[in-house]
CSV table of C-alpha atoms in Angstrom, one decimal:
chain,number,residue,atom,x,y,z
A,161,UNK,CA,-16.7,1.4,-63.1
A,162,UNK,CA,-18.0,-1.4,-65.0
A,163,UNK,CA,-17.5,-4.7,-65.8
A,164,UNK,CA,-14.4,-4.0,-68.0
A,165,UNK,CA,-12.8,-1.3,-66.0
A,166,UNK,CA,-13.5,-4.3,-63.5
A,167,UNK,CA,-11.2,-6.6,-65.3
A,168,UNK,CA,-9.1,-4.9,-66.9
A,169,UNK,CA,-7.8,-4.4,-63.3
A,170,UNK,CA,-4.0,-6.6,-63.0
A,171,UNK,CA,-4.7,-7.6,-59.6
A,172,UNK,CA,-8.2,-8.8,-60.4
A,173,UNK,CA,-7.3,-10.9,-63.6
A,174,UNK,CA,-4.2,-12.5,-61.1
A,175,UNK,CA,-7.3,-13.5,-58.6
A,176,UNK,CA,-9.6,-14.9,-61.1
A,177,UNK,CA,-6.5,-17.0,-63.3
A,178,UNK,CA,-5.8,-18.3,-60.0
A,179,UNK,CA,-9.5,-19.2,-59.1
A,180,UNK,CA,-9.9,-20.8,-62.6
A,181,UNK,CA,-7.0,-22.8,-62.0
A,182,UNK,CA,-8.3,-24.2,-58.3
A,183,UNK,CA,-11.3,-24.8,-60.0
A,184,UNK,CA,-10.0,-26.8,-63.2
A,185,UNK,CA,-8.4,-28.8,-60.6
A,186,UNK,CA,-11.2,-29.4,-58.4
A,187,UNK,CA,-12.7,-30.5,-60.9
A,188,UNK,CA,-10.3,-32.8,-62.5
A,189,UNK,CA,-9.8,-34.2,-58.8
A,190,UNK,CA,-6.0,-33.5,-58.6
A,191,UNK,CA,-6.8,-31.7,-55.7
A,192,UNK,CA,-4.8,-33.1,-52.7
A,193,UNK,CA,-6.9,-34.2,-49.9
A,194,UNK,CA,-6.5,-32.7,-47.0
A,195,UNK,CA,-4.5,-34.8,-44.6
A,196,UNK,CA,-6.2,-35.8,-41.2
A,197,UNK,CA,-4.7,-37.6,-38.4
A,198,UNK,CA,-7.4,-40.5,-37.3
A,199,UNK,CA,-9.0,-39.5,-34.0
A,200,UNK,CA,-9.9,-42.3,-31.9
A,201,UNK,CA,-13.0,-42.3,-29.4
A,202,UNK,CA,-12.2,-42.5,-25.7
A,203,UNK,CA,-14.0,-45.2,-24.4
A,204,UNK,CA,-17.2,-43.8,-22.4
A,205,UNK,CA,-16.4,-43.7,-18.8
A,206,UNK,CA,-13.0,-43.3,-19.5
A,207,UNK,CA,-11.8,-39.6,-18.8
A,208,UNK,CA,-14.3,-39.8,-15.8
A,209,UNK,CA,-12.6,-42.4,-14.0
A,210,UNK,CA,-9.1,-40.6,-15.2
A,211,UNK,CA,-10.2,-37.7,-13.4
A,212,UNK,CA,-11.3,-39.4,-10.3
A,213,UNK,CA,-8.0,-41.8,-10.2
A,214,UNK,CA,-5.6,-38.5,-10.8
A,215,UNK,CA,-7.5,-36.2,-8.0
A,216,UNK,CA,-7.3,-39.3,-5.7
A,217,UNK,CA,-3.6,-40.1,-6.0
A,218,UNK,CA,-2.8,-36.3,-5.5
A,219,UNK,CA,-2.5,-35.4,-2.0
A,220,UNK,CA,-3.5,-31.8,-2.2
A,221,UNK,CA,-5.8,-29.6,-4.6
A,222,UNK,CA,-5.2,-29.6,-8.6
A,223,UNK,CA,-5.8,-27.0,-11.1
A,224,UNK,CA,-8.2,-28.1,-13.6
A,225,UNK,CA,-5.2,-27.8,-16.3
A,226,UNK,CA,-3.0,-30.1,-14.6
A,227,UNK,CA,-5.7,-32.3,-13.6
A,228,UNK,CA,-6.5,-32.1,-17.6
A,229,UNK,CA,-2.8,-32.9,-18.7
A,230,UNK,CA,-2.5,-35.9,-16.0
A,231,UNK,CA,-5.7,-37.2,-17.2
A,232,UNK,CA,-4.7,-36.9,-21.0
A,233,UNK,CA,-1.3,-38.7,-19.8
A,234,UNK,CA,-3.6,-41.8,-18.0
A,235,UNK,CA,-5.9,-42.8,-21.2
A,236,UNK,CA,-2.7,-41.9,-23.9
A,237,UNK,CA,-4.5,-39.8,-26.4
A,238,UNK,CA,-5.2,-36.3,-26.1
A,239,UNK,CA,-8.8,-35.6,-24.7
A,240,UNK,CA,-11.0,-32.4,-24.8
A,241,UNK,CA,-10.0,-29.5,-22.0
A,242,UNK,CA,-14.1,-28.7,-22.1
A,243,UNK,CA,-15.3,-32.6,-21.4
A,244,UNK,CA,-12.6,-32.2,-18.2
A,245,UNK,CA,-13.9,-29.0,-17.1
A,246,UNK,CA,-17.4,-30.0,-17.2
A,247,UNK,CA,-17.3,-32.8,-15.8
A,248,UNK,CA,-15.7,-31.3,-12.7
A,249,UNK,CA,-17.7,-28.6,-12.5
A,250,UNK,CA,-21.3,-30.8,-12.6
A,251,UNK,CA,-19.6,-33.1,-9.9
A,252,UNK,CA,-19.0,-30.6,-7.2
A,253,UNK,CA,-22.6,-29.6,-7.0
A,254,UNK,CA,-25.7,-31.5,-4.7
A,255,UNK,CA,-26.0,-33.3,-1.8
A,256,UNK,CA,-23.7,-36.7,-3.3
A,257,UNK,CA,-21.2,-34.7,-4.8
A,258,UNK,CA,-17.7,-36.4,-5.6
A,259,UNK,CA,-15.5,-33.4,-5.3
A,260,UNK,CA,-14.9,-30.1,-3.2
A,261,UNK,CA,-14.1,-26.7,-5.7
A,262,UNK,CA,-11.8,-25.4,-3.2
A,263,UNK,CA,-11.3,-22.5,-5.1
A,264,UNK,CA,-11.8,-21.1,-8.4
A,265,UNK,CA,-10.4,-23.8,-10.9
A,266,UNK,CA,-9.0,-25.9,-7.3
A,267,UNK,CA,-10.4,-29.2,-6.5
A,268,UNK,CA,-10.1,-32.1,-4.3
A,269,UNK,CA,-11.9,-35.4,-3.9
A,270,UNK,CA,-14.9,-34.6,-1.4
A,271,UNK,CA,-14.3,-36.4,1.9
């Protein structure tokens, strides 16, 4: 098939009309932006401290996801599950480690 057995295909022509269209507007910029809600930075230091004031108010071993959710709670803004998870998991290793993995995805303030 060639190019006009190509476009002389309905569902084709409906793709391209709409293409040309998108385009046209692109390039007139009546293109909505795209909306985004403003992120703001947690303050460095922050979310570590959050971890260490949840895990020492809690009397027995958290989950890292409710440790995640109470910490989100603390500094007000939603914070990143993998920058919680990290952080626990490089704290619990060496000789001054801060906490004790108790058990897989359980942890405690060490001593």
């Amino acid at each position: 098939m060639g190019i006009f057995g190509a476009l002389s295909n309905p569902e084709i022509k409906e793709q391209l009309t709409r293409l040309t269209r998108k385009l046209d507007q692109i390039e007139a910029g009546a293109a909505a932006p795209r909306p985004t809600t403003p992120v703001r930075n947690v303050r460095v230091g922050a979310v570590p401290e959050a971890i260490m004031r949840v895990l020492s108010a809690s009397v027995e071993p958290m989950r890292m996801r409710d440790i995640h959710t109470e910490v989100e709670v603390l500094i007000g803004q939603p914070v990143s599950r993998s920058s919680v998870k990290n952080w626990l998991a490089s704290h619990v290793r060496g000789e001054h480690a801060a906490l004790v993995r108790l058990a897989r995805g359980r942890y405690s303030v060490a001593g």
